[in-house]
XYZ file of C-alpha atoms in Angstrom:
614
model
C 0.000 0.000 0.000
C 1.394 3.385 -1.052
C 1.630 5.853 1.813
C 0.447 9.444 1.548
C 2.904 12.248 1.995
C 1.221 13.209 5.288
C 1.651 9.696 6.681
C 5.302 9.669 5.554
C 5.885 12.964 7.362
C 4.184 11.703 10.530
C 6.354 8.581 10.424
C 9.495 10.710 10.337
C 8.225 12.917 13.163
C 7.464 9.854 15.325
C 10.986 8.567 14.680
C 12.394 11.923 15.790
C 10.466 11.661 19.066
C 11.708 8.109 19.692
C 15.325 9.070 18.998
C 15.164 12.076 21.325
C 13.919 9.841 24.140
C 16.677 7.307 23.451
C 19.321 10.042 23.579
C 18.126 11.042 27.044
C 18.467 7.445 28.273
C 21.977 7.063 26.852
C 23.109 10.342 28.390
C 21.709 9.186 31.733
C 23.732 5.947 31.490
C 26.877 7.896 30.635
C 26.403 10.106 33.698
C 26.085 7.013 35.893
C 29.277 5.546 34.421
C 31.115 8.813 35.066
C 30.002 8.757 38.714
C 31.100 5.136 39.041
C 34.521 5.949 37.585
C 34.878 8.795 40.084
C 33.983 6.418 42.907
C 36.612 3.897 41.790
C 39.201 6.652 41.542
C 38.449 7.740 45.130
C 38.542 4.108 46.290
C 41.993 3.666 44.759
C 43.223 6.822 46.487
C 41.831 5.470 49.783
C 43.684 2.149 49.373
C 46.920 3.911 48.450
C 46.527 6.123 51.544
C 46.088 3.049 53.771
C 49.251 1.532 52.316
C 51.224 4.722 52.922
C 49.880 5.150 56.453
C 49.994 1.546 57.713
C 52.776 0.201 55.507
C 52.650 -2.379 52.739
C 50.549 -5.477 53.362
C 50.051 -7.884 50.446
C 46.226 -8.341 50.762
C 45.876 -4.566 50.434
C 48.192 -4.688 47.401
C 45.952 -7.291 45.775
C 42.854 -5.258 46.689
C 44.385 -2.188 45.033
C 44.170 -3.970 41.668
C 40.365 -4.280 41.907
C 39.487 -0.577 41.328
C 41.994 -0.435 38.461
C 40.469 -3.465 36.713
C 36.931 -2.211 37.365
C 37.951 1.195 36.027
C 39.198 -0.424 32.797
C 35.885 -2.276 32.412
C 33.974 0.991 32.851
C 36.208 2.725 30.309
C 35.319 0.045 27.765
C 31.630 0.309 28.627
C 31.749 4.078 28.381
C 33.365 3.845 24.940
C 30.559 1.553 23.789
C 27.923 3.909 25.202
C 29.570 6.911 23.546
C 29.478 5.079 20.222
C 25.812 4.290 20.838
C 25.180 7.958 21.626
C 26.998 9.092 18.520
C 24.995 6.712 16.343
C 21.699 7.771 17.928
C 22.555 11.427 17.259
C 23.286 10.688 13.596
C 20.085 8.708 13.188
C 18.188 11.631 14.723
C 19.855 13.895 12.152
C 18.666 11.612 9.342
C 15.043 11.698 10.518
C 15.048 15.437 11.229
C 16.516 16.104 7.808
C 13.686 14.227 6.092
C 11.143 16.219 8.110
C 12.811 19.455 6.972
C 12.937 18.337 3.332
C 9.213 17.555 3.281
C 8.152 20.689 5.171
C 10.388 23.316 3.565
C 12.613 21.633 1.002
C 15.763 22.266 3.085
C 18.230 19.396 2.735
C 21.362 19.502 4.926
C 23.375 17.244 2.649
C 25.715 18.899 0.136
C 24.071 20.640 -2.840
C 26.631 19.578 -5.473
C 27.885 23.079 -6.231
C 31.281 21.626 -7.119
C 29.681 19.848 -10.083
C 28.316 23.008 -11.709
C 29.443 23.375 -15.323
C 27.956 26.090 -17.525
C 29.566 24.482 -20.580
C 27.756 21.184 -20.110
C 25.003 20.614 -22.725
C 22.192 20.999 -20.171
C 23.175 20.765 -16.471
C 23.242 24.511 -15.756
C 20.029 25.300 -17.631
C 18.106 22.508 -15.924
C 19.316 23.388 -12.379
C 20.981 20.056 -11.750
C 23.644 21.245 -9.280
C 24.097 23.966 -6.690
C 21.598 25.933 -4.628
C 17.927 24.926 -5.096
C 18.952 22.249 -7.602
C 17.879 18.683 -8.316
C 21.069 17.395 -6.690
C 20.483 19.554 -3.612
C 16.982 18.111 -3.260
C 17.824 14.455 -3.923
C 21.309 13.949 -2.488
C 21.648 11.773 0.624
C 25.269 10.792 -0.021
C 27.935 11.714 2.482
C 30.997 10.296 0.739
C 32.873 11.942 -2.104
C 32.406 8.922 -4.361
C 28.719 8.671 -3.509
C 28.188 12.288 -4.564
C 30.260 11.804 -7.711
C 28.172 8.785 -8.687
C 24.915 10.657 -8.122
C 26.144 13.693 -10.047
C 27.371 11.450 -12.853
C 23.982 9.767 -13.199
C 22.463 13.147 -14.136
C 24.931 14.315 -16.784
C 24.741 11.470 -19.284
C 21.881 9.106 -20.151
C 22.450 5.495 -19.235
C 21.708 2.764 -21.763
C 18.319 1.066 -21.786
C 19.362 -2.040 -19.811
C 21.130 0.017 -17.142
C 18.123 2.319 -16.737
C 15.777 -0.634 -16.250
C 18.185 -2.334 -13.845
C 18.544 0.871 -11.820
C 14.763 1.267 -11.677
C 14.526 -2.217 -10.155
C 17.343 -1.452 -7.692
C 15.755 1.815 -6.555
C 12.390 0.080 -6.176
C 13.969 -2.656 -4.060
C 15.764 -0.166 -1.823
C 12.527 1.799 -1.414
C 10.884 -1.303 0.055
C 13.717 -1.417 2.630
C 13.716 2.313 3.298
C 13.822 1.952 7.103
C 17.119 0.073 6.885
C 18.550 2.730 4.576
C 18.097 5.351 7.314
C 20.368 3.293 9.561
C 22.788 2.857 6.673
C 22.976 6.638 6.246
C 23.336 7.227 9.984
C 26.384 4.973 10.017
C 28.034 7.120 7.353
C 27.099 10.478 8.803
C 29.881 10.522 11.366
C 32.641 11.636 9.019
C 33.699 14.292 6.575
C 32.845 13.450 2.938
C 36.461 12.814 1.960
C 37.318 10.652 4.985
C 36.547 7.258 3.429
C 38.608 8.146 0.374
C 41.489 9.211 2.641
C 41.310 5.875 4.466
C 41.273 3.963 1.173
C 44.258 5.968 -0.119
C 46.168 5.374 3.106
C 45.630 1.625 2.949
C 46.641 1.435 -0.700
C 49.605 3.807 -0.809
C 50.902 4.786 2.648
C 50.475 1.980 5.152
C 52.811 -0.565 3.513
C 55.756 1.779 4.076
C 54.633 2.989 7.510
C 54.226 -0.564 8.828
C 57.653 -1.857 7.785
C 59.148 -1.322 11.243
C 56.615 -3.749 12.751
C 57.967 -6.623 10.668
C 61.199 -6.891 12.689
C 61.051 -10.424 14.138
C 62.937 -9.605 17.332
C 60.680 -6.602 18.001
C 57.594 -8.758 17.498
C 58.861 -11.437 19.832
C 59.714 -8.968 22.573
C 56.358 -7.178 22.198
C 54.557 -10.519 22.532
C 56.282 -11.527 25.783
C 56.283 -8.105 27.534
C 52.754 -8.462 29.044
C 53.665 -11.867 30.549
C 56.901 -10.435 31.977
C 55.053 -7.438 33.413
C 52.246 -9.366 35.111
C 54.680 -12.051 36.257
C 56.969 -9.486 37.913
C 53.990 -7.701 39.502
C 52.697 -10.984 40.926
C 56.116 -12.044 42.209
C 56.769 -8.548 43.548
C 53.447 -8.604 45.367
C 54.256 -11.967 46.938
C 57.969 -11.561 47.585
C 58.845 -7.889 46.926
C 62.490 -6.861 46.688
C 64.357 -7.971 43.563
C 61.223 -8.497 41.509
C 60.151 -4.850 41.877
C 63.624 -3.853 40.680
C 63.208 -6.194 37.715
C 59.889 -4.496 36.909
C 61.615 -1.110 37.040
C 64.331 -2.301 34.623
C 61.671 -3.650 32.247
C 59.854 -0.308 32.377
C 63.098 1.537 31.558
C 63.767 -0.654 28.498
C 60.185 -0.083 27.304
C 60.493 3.684 27.712
C 63.639 3.647 25.553
C 61.870 1.592 22.868
C 58.886 3.943 22.851
C 61.202 6.912 22.455
C 63.201 5.341 19.593
C 60.087 4.464 17.579
C 57.910 7.418 18.645
C 58.015 9.283 15.313
C 57.023 6.246 13.280
C 54.235 5.324 15.676
C 52.925 8.915 15.747
C 52.758 9.048 11.936
C 51.030 5.669 11.828
C 48.432 6.637 14.426
C 47.759 10.081 12.954
C 46.061 8.612 9.891
C 43.457 6.770 11.967
C 43.074 8.747 15.158
C 39.414 9.093 16.116
C 38.147 6.916 13.251
C 37.189 3.886 15.354
C 33.560 4.968 15.689
C 33.357 5.624 11.946
C 34.788 2.196 11.118
C 32.467 0.570 13.636
C 29.499 2.260 11.989
C 30.735 1.294 8.523
C 30.925 -2.298 9.696
C 27.211 -2.155 10.474
C 26.337 -0.714 7.071
C 28.416 -3.314 5.260
C 26.890 -6.105 7.333
C 23.432 -5.051 6.174
C 24.482 -5.243 2.513
C 26.053 -8.676 3.101
C 23.166 -10.272 4.964
C 20.341 -9.214 2.673
C 19.573 -11.391 -0.304
C 19.331 -8.812 -3.071
C 16.995 -9.466 -5.982
C 18.135 -6.553 -8.131
C 20.700 -7.548 -10.763
C 22.174 -4.035 -10.598
C 22.933 -4.312 -6.877
C 24.201 -7.861 -7.193
C 26.452 -6.666 -9.996
C 28.363 -4.102 -7.946
C 28.164 -5.768 -4.529
C 31.657 -6.834 -3.568
C 31.948 -10.572 -3.075
C 33.634 -11.124 0.236
C 35.482 -14.053 1.735
C 32.757 -16.285 3.180
C 35.034 -17.352 6.034
C 35.566 -13.798 7.318
C 33.064 -11.266 5.865
C 34.208 -7.702 5.254
C 31.907 -6.376 7.985
C 33.712 -8.532 10.546
C 37.107 -7.489 9.171
C 36.160 -3.816 9.508
C 34.890 -4.493 13.033
C 38.300 -5.955 13.883
C 40.010 -2.912 12.383
C 37.746 -0.642 14.418
C 38.800 -2.500 17.548
C 42.482 -2.080 16.662
C 42.084 1.661 16.107
C 40.032 2.014 19.256
C 42.808 0.281 21.203
C 45.400 2.472 19.498
C 43.484 5.568 20.656
C 44.209 4.696 24.304
C 47.434 6.646 23.795
C 45.266 9.792 23.658
C 44.547 9.309 27.373
C 47.725 10.623 28.957
C 47.473 8.520 32.135
C 46.359 5.204 30.624
C 48.492 5.664 27.517
C 51.630 6.159 29.588
C 50.964 3.166 31.857
C 50.009 0.846 28.977
C 53.055 1.780 26.900
C 55.537 1.512 29.784
C 54.350 -1.898 30.955
C 52.670 -3.448 27.871
C 54.257 -1.712 24.835
C 50.675 -0.976 23.857
C 51.406 1.118 20.736
C 53.682 -1.603 19.365
C 51.043 -4.249 19.957
C 48.437 -2.159 18.099
C 50.814 -1.454 15.219
C 51.651 -5.157 14.824
C 47.940 -6.063 14.889
C 47.338 -3.411 12.222
C 50.102 -4.870 10.040
C 48.571 -8.348 10.244
C 45.142 -6.936 9.430
C 46.493 -4.952 6.478
C 48.159 -8.028 4.963
C 44.917 -10.014 4.908
C 42.116 -7.471 4.501
C 43.296 -4.218 2.905
C 42.210 -4.979 -0.668
C 38.754 -6.034 0.477
C 38.354 -2.841 2.472
C 39.174 -0.594 -0.497
C 36.642 -2.391 -2.690
C 34.079 -2.362 0.110
C 34.364 1.389 0.669
C 33.507 2.036 -2.981
C 30.552 -0.338 -2.738
C 29.262 1.745 0.156
C 29.289 4.822 -2.102
C 27.389 2.899 -4.783
C 24.689 2.083 -2.241
C 24.623 5.711 -1.094
C 23.882 6.950 -4.597
C 20.988 4.527 -5.088
C 19.655 5.258 -1.595
C 19.499 8.970 -2.488
C 17.160 8.171 -5.370
C 15.227 5.599 -3.319
C 14.606 8.211 -0.595
C 13.401 10.633 -3.270
C 11.056 7.910 -4.519
C 9.775 7.150 -0.999
C 9.233 10.776 0.013
C 7.297 11.600 -3.163
C 4.594 8.912 -3.425
C 3.059 10.494 -6.541
C 6.194 9.830 -8.596
C 6.142 7.089 -11.235
C 8.826 5.150 -13.042
C 8.820 5.978 -16.750
C 8.518 3.470 -19.544
C 11.674 3.588 -21.643
C 10.961 3.172 -25.354
C 13.441 1.728 -27.828
C 11.985 3.869 -30.629
C 11.429 7.625 -30.957
C 8.816 8.557 -28.361
C 7.715 11.061 -25.731
C 4.313 10.778 -24.097
C 3.425 12.306 -20.735
C 0.382 12.829 -18.588
C 0.290 15.278 -15.679
C 3.945 16.192 -16.099
C 5.219 18.550 -13.385
C 8.465 20.014 -12.104
C 9.791 17.911 -9.187
C 11.376 20.912 -7.431
C 8.127 22.898 -7.237
C 6.116 22.223 -4.054
C 3.003 20.130 -4.423
C 0.574 22.940 -3.613
C 2.109 25.229 -6.255
C 2.954 22.720 -8.965
C 0.871 22.841 -12.166
C 0.975 19.753 -14.375
C 0.537 19.417 -18.134
C 0.045 16.697 -20.692
C 2.524 16.741 -23.548
C 3.583 14.325 -26.251
C 5.655 14.142 -29.424
C 4.303 13.125 -32.785
C 5.487 9.856 -34.274
C 8.136 11.794 -36.198
C 10.339 14.676 -34.934
C 8.838 18.171 -34.953
C 9.873 21.617 -33.814
C 7.347 22.801 -31.230
C 7.208 26.600 -30.976
C 5.942 27.708 -27.558
C 4.763 31.319 -27.391
C 3.205 33.152 -24.489
C 3.110 36.002 -22.053
C 5.911 37.012 -19.743
C 5.927 34.874 -16.584
C 3.249 32.572 -18.021
C 5.335 29.406 -17.706
C 7.246 28.835 -20.962
C 10.698 28.528 -19.391
C 9.438 26.383 -16.510
C 7.757 24.030 -18.959
C 10.963 23.511 -20.941
C 12.856 22.813 -17.733
C 10.086 20.468 -16.601
C 10.472 18.369 -19.733
C 14.259 18.391 -19.476
C 14.632 17.623 -15.757
C 12.176 14.729 -15.913
C 14.149 13.244 -18.791
C 17.294 13.543 -16.680
C 15.543 11.654 -13.866
C 14.255 9.041 -16.303
C 17.706 8.386 -17.755
C 19.254 8.010 -14.289
C 16.799 5.220 -13.499
C 14.866 7.417 -11.065
C 11.099 8.011 -10.952
C 9.679 11.093 -12.664
C 7.172 13.731 -11.658
C 4.298 12.577 -13.855
C 1.254 10.351 -13.722
C 2.641 8.572 -16.792
C 5.710 8.976 -18.951
C 6.971 6.980 -21.885
C 10.155 8.268 -23.407
C 12.996 7.141 -25.627
C 16.580 8.009 -24.802
C 17.519 11.485 -26.051
C 20.772 13.420 -25.751
C 19.594 16.755 -24.393
C 20.958 20.084 -25.642
C 19.713 23.295 -24.027
C 19.923 27.041 -24.593
C 18.360 28.943 -21.709
C 20.563 30.913 -19.325
C 23.087 32.583 -21.577
C 25.248 35.244 -19.907
C 28.338 37.270 -20.640
C 31.679 36.729 -18.918
C 34.073 39.534 -18.046
C 36.796 37.041 -17.168
C 36.564 35.337 -20.545
C 35.922 38.651 -22.349
C 32.729 37.179 -23.770
C 29.699 39.327 -24.572
C 26.175 37.967 -24.265
C 25.861 37.680 -28.024
C 29.197 35.866 -28.315
C 28.136 33.517 -25.525
C 24.902 32.848 -27.424
C 26.814 32.075 -30.603
C 29.089 29.687 -28.714
C 26.065 27.892 -27.302
C 24.401 27.659 -30.698
C 27.602 26.274 -32.175
C 27.648 23.589 -29.470
C 24.016 22.697 -30.185
C 24.481 22.553 -33.954
C 27.539 20.348 -33.509
C 25.532 18.101 -31.199
C 22.656 17.883 -33.676
C 25.163 16.931 -36.377
C 27.057 14.282 -34.398
C 24.703 12.836 -31.777
C 22.458 9.896 -32.554
C 19.320 11.133 -30.756
C 19.536 14.861 -29.949
C 16.714 16.828 -28.326
C 16.987 20.629 -28.310
C 15.364 22.911 -25.706
C 15.598 26.628 -26.600
C 14.348 29.483 -24.442
C 14.317 32.836 -26.289
C 17.197 32.681 -28.748
C 19.557 35.578 -29.622
C 18.580 38.026 -26.904
C 21.835 39.923 -27.373
C 21.059 41.313 -30.833
C 18.425 43.430 -32.611
C 14.904 42.166 -33.234
C 15.360 41.720 -36.994
C 18.504 39.615 -36.668
C 16.922 37.775 -33.779
C 13.919 36.774 -35.900
C 15.990 35.815 -38.925
C 18.474 33.832 -36.837
C 15.684 32.021 -34.995
C 13.912 31.209 -38.258
C 17.036 29.788 -39.860
C 17.748 27.759 -36.707
C 14.238 26.246 -36.726
C 14.643 25.404 -40.411
C 17.941 23.709 -39.586
C 16.251 21.584 -36.904
C 13.524 20.610 -39.326
C 15.999 19.683 -42.057
C 18.041 17.590 -39.620
C 14.861 15.978 -38.271
C 15.862 16.937 -34.737
C 13.043 17.360 -32.206
C 13.066 20.739 -30.483
C 11.023 22.831 -28.066
C 11.453 26.487 -28.953
C 10.078 29.028 -26.453
C 9.859 32.552 -27.849
C 8.121 35.920 -27.614
C 8.279 36.323 -31.372
C 4.850 35.510 -32.834
C 6.210 35.575 -36.385
C 7.951 32.290 -35.712
C 4.621 30.621 -34.992
C 3.549 31.589 -38.516
C 6.133 29.203 -39.935
C 3.500 26.480 -39.468
C 2.077 27.507 -42.834
C 5.385 26.602 -44.463
C 5.959 23.476 -42.368
C 2.536 22.123 -41.401
C 3.793 18.565 -40.788
C 7.014 19.316 -38.941
C 6.193 22.385 -36.816
C 3.594 22.668 -34.063
C 2.416 25.665 -32.069
C 1.756 25.707 -28.330
C 1.291 28.572 -25.912
C 0.842 29.726 -22.346
C -1.482 32.670 -21.870
C -3.032 34.917 -19.216
C -6.564 35.672 -18.223
C -7.383 39.360 -17.826
C -10.156 40.352 -15.430
C -10.695 44.037 -14.526
C -7.088 44.855 -15.316
C -5.769 41.961 -13.216
C -3.598 39.209 -14.678
C -4.144 35.565 -13.777
C -1.869 32.747 -14.861
C -3.023 29.136 -15.073
C 0.357 27.819 -16.371
C -1.463 25.343 -18.612
C -0.030 24.365 -21.983
C -2.463 24.979 -24.830
C -2.355 24.233 -28.525
C -1.869 27.025 -31.084
C -0.077 30.365 -30.958
C -0.638 32.825 -28.114
C -3.027 35.747 -28.602
C -2.891 37.435 -25.196
C 0.200 39.162 -23.782
C 1.043 41.112 -20.678
C 4.074 43.279 -21.455
C 1.987 46.444 -21.890
C 0.217 45.919 -18.558
C 3.485 45.306 -16.746
C 5.083 48.405 -18.269
C 2.035 50.469 -17.382
C 2.464 49.478 -13.723
C 5.894 51.138 -13.670
C 4.692 54.329 -15.374
C 4.961 53.598 -19.119
C 1.684 53.781 -21.048
C 0.852 53.268 -24.720
C -1.758 54.537 -27.149
C -4.237 51.688 -27.768
C -4.067 52.143 -31.551
C -0.288 52.012 -31.523
C -0.389 49.036 -29.206
C -2.319 47.008 -31.770
C 0.357 47.696 -34.374
C 3.474 47.162 -32.299
C 4.782 43.770 -31.354
C 5.392 44.053 -27.634
C 6.505 40.489 -27.325
């Protein structure tokens, strides 16, 4: 059963409430742990004071170890609770973000500004990247590769099989949308480039940084140090004297070793410091992808096949544990004690070397797979949040047929939908109409829904059947002081790009919004006419929005290959009303004179009938 948008919103709001309550409980547990740690610290001070005051007595010495061991247990429990808190906070962010997107269209994920390219055949004109763009609305990726994949799916049509496979993958992920929220929460605890940095480090830096750990004598000594330490402590506790001196000598040797290797260990640790929680979360996301039996061929195709004996999720969990242990050095007290008596940093470095030898390649492949899931989840979330969307039918032959086609970035209560279809053979459709009546929005509506269709995503229409076109647009043409390009020169450059595309591409589709604005009206008309004739001769479908009514008269010369459509206004007692509905034929009602009159420019009615104010 398809949910309504109201029920989807209420579901998100309920999840926000549940997460807020859970955060309170976790914070309460953390406060209790902190109080318990303080109590153990005071107990240890009390036992030390007794020893100093009454002299050493071995039962007290044994008892002194209890608060220390209990303290270590609480530290581990606190770390787990802090990870739980961090995850709960990120999951709350995910739910709150979806509430904000539905209520006001504000998405806190990146808007893709870095992908803006005014020289691309259509991305700038169709608002694909940057502020208030399609990417800004759809993106739920938080890795660099995830964002690159999503951006890439919008800038070039996929082939028919890939589109159909992606539709199936997005549909499947939509049915598991609750799990995708947890997937996203696990990836929210890092900067976008962090996974790529980790992958680069494992591939190119770690092999050199870990060389010092492969010294056999160093490994042997590191392995036996804990047994020597605890043995000397036990013997010192029972017999005192020489054994305490032996422990002191051992500590001195360990201090020297830590000093000699400090630079190499610092460099090694710096690349992973603080990433244990991220890796732990990634382990959970990977585990979900491993455990689910995916039906979609597209997902099965990119899902990394892992060693069945030790799955990647478990390998990452082990790595997270190594890094978490390594981070003990950040605690000045514990780090000092552990390194003096256990050579803790060396032990962690050797564990990391063993892990790297057996799991590094899998990790690098797995991190990219995560980004592939992110990209599909972005489109699946878009599909889930907009229940009125439909998946288009992709035709193998020339076709465009739509019913109730609307712009996906316009809010539901303001969106106006239109039916629009191509003929069986390519035509140039001239769209005339009043200022602000909806011509430009309509062209962008057609274009942006095609972009969605070719990425495998659902479209904003009750029905859409479309073949695969290579879109070429001419809408927002502007000058450039840096490039010393005038508006007219920029228009010529764009036209040259379109004409080259029409000549070389297999299935071009041209969307033109008011051509040649940077020249006089006569040249503008003649240039537009010649361009339309070129499209007709090349049998290239085109939508041509214009204020020039003379172009609509070309239908008499090309009755089979040119069609007229328009958007108009309704005038009532001097007021203008727009319905934004596409109608057949050329426009007869315009609003320029009324708009100019509002700012103090008036015209003689007789002159107005003779002058083209379009």
